[in-house]
CSV table of N, CA and C in Angstrom, one decimal:
chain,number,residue,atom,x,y,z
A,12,UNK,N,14.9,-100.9,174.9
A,12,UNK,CA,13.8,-100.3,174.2
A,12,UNK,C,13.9,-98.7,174.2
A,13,UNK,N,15.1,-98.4,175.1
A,13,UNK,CA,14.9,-96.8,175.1
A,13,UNK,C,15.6,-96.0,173.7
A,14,UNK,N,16.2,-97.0,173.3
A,14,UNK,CA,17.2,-96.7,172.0
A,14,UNK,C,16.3,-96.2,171.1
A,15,UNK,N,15.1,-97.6,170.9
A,15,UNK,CA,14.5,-97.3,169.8
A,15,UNK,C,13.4,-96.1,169.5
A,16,UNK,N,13.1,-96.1,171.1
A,16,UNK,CA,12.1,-94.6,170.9
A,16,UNK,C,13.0,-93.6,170.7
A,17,UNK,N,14.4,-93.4,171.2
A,17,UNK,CA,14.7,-92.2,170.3
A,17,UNK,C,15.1,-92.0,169.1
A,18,UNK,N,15.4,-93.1,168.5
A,18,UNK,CA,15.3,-93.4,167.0
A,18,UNK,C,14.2,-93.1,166.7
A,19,UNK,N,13.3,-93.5,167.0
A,19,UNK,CA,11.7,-93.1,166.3
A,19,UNK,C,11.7,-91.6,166.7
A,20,UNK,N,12.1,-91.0,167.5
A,20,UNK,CA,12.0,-90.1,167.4
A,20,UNK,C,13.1,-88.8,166.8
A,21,UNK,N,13.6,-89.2,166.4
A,21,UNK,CA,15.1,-88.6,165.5
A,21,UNK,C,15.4,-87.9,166.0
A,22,UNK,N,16.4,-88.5,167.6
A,22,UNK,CA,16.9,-87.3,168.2
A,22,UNK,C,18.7,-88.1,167.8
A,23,UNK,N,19.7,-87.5,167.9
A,23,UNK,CA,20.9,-87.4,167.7
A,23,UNK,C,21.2,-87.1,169.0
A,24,UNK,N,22.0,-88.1,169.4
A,24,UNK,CA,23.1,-88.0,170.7
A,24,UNK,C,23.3,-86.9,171.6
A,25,UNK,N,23.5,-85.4,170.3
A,25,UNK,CA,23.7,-84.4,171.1
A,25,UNK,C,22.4,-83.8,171.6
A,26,UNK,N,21.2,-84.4,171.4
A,26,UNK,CA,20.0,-83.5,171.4
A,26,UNK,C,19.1,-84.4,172.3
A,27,UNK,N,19.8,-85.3,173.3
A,27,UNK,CA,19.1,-86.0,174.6
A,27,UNK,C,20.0,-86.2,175.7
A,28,UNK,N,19.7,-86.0,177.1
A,28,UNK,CA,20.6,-87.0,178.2
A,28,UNK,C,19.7,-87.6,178.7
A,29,UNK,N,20.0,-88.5,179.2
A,29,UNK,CA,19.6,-89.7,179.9
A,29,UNK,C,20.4,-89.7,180.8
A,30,UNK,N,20.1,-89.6,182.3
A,30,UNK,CA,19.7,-89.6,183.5
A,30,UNK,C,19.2,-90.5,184.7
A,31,UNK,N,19.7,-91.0,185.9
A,31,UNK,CA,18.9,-91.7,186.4
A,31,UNK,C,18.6,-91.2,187.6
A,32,UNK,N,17.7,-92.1,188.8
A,32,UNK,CA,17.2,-91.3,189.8
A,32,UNK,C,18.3,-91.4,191.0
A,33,UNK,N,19.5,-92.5,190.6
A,33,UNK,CA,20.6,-92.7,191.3
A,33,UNK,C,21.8,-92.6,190.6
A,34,UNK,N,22.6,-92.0,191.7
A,34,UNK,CA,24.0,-91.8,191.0
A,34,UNK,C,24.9,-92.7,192.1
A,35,UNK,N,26.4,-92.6,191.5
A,35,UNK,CA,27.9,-93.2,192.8
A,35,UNK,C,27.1,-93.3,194.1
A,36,UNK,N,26.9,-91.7,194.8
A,36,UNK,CA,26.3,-91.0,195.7
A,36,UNK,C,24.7,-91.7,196.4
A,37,UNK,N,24.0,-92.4,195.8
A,37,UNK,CA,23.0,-92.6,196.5
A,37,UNK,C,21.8,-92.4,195.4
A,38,UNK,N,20.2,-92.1,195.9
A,38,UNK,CA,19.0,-91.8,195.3
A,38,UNK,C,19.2,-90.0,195.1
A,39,UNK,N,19.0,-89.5,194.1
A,39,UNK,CA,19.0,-88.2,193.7
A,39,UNK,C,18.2,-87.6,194.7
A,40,UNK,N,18.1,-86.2,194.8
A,40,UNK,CA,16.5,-85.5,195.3
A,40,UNK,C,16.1,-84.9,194.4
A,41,UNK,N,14.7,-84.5,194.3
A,41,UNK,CA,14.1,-83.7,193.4
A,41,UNK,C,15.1,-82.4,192.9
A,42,UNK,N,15.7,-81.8,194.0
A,42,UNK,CA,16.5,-80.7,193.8
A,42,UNK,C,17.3,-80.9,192.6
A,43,UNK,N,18.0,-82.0,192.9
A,43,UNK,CA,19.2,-82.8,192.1
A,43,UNK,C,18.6,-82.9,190.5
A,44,UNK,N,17.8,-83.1,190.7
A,44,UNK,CA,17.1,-83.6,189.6
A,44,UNK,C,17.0,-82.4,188.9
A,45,UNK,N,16.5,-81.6,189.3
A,45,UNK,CA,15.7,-80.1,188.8
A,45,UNK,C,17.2,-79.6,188.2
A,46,UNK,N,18.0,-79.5,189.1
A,46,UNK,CA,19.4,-78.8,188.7
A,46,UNK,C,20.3,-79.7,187.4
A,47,UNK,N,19.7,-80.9,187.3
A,47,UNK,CA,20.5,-81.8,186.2
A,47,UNK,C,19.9,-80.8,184.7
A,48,UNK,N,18.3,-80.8,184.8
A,48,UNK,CA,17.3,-80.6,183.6
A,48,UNK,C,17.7,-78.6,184.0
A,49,UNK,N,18.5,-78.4,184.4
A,49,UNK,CA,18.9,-76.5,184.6
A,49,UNK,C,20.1,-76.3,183.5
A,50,UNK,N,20.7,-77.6,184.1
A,50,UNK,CA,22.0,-77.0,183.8
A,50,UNK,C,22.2,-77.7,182.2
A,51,UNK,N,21.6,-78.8,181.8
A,51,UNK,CA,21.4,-79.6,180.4
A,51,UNK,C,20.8,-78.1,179.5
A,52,UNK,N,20.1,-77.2,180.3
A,52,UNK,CA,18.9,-76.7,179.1
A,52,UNK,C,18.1,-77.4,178.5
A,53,UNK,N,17.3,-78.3,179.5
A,53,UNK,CA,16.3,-79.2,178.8
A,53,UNK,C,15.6,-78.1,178.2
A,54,UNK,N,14.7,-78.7,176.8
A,54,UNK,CA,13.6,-77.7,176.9
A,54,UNK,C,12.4,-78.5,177.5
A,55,UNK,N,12.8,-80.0,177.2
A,55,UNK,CA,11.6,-81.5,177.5
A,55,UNK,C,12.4,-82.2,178.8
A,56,UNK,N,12.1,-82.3,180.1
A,56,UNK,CA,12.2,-83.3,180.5
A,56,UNK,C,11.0,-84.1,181.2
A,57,UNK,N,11.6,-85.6,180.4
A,57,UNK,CA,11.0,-86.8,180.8
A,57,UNK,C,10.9,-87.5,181.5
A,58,UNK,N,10.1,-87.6,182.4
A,58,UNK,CA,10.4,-89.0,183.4
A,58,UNK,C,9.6,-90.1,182.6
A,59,UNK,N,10.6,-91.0,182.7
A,59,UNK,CA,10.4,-92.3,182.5
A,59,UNK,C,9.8,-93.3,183.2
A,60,UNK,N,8.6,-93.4,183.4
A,60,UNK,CA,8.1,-94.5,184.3
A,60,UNK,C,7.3,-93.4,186.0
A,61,UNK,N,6.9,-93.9,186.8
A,61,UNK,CA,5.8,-93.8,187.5
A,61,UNK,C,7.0,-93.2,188.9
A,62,UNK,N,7.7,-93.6,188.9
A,62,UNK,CA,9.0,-92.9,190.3
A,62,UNK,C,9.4,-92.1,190.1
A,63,UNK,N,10.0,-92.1,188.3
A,63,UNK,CA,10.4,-90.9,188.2
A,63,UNK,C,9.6,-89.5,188.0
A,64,UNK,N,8.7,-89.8,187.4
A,64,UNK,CA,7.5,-88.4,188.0
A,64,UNK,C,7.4,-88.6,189.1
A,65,UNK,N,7.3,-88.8,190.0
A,65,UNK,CA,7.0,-88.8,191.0
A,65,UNK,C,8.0,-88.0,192.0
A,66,UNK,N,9.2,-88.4,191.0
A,66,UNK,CA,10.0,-87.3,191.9
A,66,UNK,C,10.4,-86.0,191.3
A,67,UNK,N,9.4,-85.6,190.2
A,67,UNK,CA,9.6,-84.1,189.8
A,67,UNK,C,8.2,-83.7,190.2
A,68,UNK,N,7.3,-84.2,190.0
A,68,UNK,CA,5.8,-83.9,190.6
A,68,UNK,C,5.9,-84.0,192.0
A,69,UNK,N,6.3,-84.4,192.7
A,69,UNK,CA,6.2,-84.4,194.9
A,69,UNK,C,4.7,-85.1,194.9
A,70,UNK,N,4.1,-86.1,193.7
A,70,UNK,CA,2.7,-86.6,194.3
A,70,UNK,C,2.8,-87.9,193.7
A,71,UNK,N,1.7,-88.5,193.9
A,71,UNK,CA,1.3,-89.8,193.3
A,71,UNK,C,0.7,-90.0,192.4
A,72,UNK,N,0.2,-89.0,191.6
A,72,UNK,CA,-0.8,-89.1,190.4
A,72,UNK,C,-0.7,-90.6,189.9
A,73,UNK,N,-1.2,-91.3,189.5
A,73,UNK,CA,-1.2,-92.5,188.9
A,73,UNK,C,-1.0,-92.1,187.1
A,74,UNK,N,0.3,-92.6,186.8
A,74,UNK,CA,0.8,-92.7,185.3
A,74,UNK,C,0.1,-92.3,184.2
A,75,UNK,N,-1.0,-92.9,184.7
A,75,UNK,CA,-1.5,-93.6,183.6
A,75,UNK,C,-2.3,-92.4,183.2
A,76,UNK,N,-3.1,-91.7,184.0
A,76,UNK,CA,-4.1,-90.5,183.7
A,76,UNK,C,-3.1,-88.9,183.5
A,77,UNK,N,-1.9,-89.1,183.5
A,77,UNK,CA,-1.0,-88.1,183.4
A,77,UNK,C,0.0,-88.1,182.6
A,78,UNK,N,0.2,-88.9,181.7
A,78,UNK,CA,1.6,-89.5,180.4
A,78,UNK,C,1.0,-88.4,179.4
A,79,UNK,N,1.7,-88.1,178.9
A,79,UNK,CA,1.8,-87.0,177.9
A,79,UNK,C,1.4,-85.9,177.9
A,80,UNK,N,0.9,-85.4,178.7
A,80,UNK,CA,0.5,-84.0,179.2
A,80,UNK,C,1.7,-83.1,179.5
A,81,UNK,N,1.5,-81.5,179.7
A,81,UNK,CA,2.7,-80.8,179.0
A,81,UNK,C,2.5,-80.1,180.5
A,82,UNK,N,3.6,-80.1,181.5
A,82,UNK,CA,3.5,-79.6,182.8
A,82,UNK,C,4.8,-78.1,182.8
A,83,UNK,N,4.3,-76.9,183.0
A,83,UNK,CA,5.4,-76.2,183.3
A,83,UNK,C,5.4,-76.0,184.6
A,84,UNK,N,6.9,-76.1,185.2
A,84,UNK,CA,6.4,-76.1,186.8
A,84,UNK,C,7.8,-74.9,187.0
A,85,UNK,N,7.4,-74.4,188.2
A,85,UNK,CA,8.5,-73.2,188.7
A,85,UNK,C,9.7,-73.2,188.6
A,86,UNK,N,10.2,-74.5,188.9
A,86,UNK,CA,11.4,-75.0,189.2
A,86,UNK,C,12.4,-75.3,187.7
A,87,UNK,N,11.4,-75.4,186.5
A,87,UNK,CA,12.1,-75.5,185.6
A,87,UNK,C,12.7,-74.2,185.1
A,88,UNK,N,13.8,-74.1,184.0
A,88,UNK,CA,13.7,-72.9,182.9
A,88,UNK,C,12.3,-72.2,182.4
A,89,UNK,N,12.0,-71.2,182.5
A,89,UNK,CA,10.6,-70.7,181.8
A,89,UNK,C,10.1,-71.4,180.5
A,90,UNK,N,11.1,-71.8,179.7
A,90,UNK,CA,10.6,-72.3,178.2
A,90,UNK,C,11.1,-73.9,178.6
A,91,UNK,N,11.0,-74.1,179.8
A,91,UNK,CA,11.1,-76.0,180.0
A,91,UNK,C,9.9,-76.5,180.1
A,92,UNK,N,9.3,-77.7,179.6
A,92,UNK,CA,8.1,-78.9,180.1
A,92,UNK,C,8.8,-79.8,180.2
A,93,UNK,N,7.5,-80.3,181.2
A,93,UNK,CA,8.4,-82.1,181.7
A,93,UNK,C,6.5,-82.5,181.0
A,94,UNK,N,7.2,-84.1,180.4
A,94,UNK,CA,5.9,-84.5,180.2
A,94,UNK,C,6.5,-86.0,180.0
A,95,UNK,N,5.8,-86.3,181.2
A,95,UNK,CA,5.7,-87.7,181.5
A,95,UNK,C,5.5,-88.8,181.0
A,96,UNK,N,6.0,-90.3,181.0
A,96,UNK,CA,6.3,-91.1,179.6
A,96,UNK,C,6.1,-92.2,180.5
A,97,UNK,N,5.9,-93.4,180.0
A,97,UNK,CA,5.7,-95.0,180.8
A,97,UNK,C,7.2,-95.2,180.5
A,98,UNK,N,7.4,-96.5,181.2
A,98,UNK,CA,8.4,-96.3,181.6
A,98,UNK,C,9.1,-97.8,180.1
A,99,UNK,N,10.5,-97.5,179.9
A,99,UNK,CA,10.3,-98.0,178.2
A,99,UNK,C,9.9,-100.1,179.0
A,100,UNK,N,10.6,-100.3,180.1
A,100,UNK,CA,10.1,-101.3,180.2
A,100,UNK,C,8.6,-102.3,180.3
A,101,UNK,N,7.9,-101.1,180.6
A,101,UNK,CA,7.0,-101.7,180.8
A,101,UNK,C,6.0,-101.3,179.3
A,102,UNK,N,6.9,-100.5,178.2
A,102,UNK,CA,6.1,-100.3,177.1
A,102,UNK,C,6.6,-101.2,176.4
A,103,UNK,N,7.3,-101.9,176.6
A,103,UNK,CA,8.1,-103.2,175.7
A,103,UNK,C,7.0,-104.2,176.1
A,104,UNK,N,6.3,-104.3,177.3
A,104,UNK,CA,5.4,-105.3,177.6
A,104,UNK,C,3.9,-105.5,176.9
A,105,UNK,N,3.5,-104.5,176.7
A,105,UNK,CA,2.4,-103.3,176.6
A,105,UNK,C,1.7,-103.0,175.1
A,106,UNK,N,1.6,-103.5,174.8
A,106,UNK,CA,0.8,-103.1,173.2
A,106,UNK,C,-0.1,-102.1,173.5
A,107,UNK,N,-0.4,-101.6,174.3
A,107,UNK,CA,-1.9,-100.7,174.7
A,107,UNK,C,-1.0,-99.3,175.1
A,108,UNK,N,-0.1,-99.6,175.8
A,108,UNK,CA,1.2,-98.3,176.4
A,108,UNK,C,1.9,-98.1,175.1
A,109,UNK,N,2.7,-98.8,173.8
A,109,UNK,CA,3.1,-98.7,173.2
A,109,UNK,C,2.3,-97.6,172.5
A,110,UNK,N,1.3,-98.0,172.0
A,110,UNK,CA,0.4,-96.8,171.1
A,110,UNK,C,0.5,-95.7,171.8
A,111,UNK,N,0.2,-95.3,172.7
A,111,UNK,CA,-0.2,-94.0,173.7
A,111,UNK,C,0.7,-93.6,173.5
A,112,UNK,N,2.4,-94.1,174.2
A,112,UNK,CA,3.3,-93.9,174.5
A,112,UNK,C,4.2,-93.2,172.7
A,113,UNK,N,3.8,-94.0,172.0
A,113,UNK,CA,4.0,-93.4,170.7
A,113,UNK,C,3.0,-91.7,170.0
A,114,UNK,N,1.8,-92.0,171.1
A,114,UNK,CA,1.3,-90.5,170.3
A,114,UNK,C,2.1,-89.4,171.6
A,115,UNK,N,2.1,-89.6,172.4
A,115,UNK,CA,2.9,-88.8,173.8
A,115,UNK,C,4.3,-88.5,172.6
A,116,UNK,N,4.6,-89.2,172.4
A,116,UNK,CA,6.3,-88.9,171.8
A,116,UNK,C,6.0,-88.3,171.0
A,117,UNK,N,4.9,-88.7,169.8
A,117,UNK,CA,4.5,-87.5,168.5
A,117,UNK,C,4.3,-85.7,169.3
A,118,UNK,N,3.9,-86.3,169.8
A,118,UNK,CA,3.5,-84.7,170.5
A,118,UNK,C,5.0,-83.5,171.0
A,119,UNK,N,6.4,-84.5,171.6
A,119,UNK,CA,7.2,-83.8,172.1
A,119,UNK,C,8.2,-83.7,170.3
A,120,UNK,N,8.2,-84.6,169.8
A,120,UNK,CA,8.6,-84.3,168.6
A,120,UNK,C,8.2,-83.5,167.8
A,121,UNK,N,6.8,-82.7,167.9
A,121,UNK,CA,6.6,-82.0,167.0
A,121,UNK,C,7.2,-80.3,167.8
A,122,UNK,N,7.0,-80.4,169.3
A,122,UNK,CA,7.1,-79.4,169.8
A,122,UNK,C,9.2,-79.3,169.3
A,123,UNK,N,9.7,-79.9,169.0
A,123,UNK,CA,11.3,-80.6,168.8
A,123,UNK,C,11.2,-80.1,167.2
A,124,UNK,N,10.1,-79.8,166.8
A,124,UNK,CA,10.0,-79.7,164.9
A,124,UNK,C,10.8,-81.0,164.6
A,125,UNK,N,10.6,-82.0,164.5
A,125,UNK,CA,10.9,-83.4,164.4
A,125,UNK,C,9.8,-83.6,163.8
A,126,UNK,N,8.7,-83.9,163.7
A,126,UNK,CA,7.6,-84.7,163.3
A,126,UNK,C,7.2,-84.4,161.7
C-alpha cells in the first residue's frame, strides 16, 4: 500500500527514502533517526504509523488527533516538517483513515508543488 500513496502522490524514486525503525544493527534511536532525515535533506519527514512518531515526538500523543499536522522541531533542518501519517497498513484496513490519510498527503503534496 505504500507504493500506491506515493504514486498518488507523484513522487519519483529520487524525491523519497523510505526508512525503517530497525536496521542489521538493532532498533534505531531517535538520534539515528534525526541524523537519517539530516543527512537525506528531508524537507518532509514522515512517520508512518503510531511508533514511528513516537520516536521523533519522545511522547505518546495518540495518532489519531495528530496525523497531518505540520511539526517543526529543533532537531530537524530549519526548512524540515515531520507530519505524521497512519500507518499504510492499517490505512489498507480503514476506509475512514484512508480519506484523512489522503487529505494529510494533499497537504504535503502541495507544500512538494505536486498537487
Amino acid at each position: 500500500y505504500f507504493q500506491k500513496m506515493v504514486q498518488a502522490m507523484k513522487l519519483t524514486p529520487s524525491e523519497y527514502v523510505l526508512t525503517g525503525l530497525k536496521d542489521a544493527h538493532g532498533e534505531k534511536t531517535p538520534e539515528d533517526l534525526f541524523e537519517e532525515a539530516h543527512w537525506w535533506h528531508a524537507r518532509y519527514v514522515v512517520p508512518l504509523g503510531a511508533q514511528a512518531c513516537q520516536a521523533f515526538l519522545g511522547n505518546r500523543e495518540r495518532l489519531a488527533t495528530i496525523h497531518g499536522r505540520f511539526y517543526q522541531l529543533p532537531r530537524l533542518r530549519s526548512d524540515a516538517e515531520l507530519v505524521p501519517l497512519f500507518h499504510p497498513s492499517v490505512i489498507a484496513t480503514n476506509m475512514n483513515m484512508k480519506k484523512s490519510t489522503w487529505v494529510d498527503m494533499q497537504k504535503i503534496m502541495k507544500g512538494l508543488e505536486k498537487s
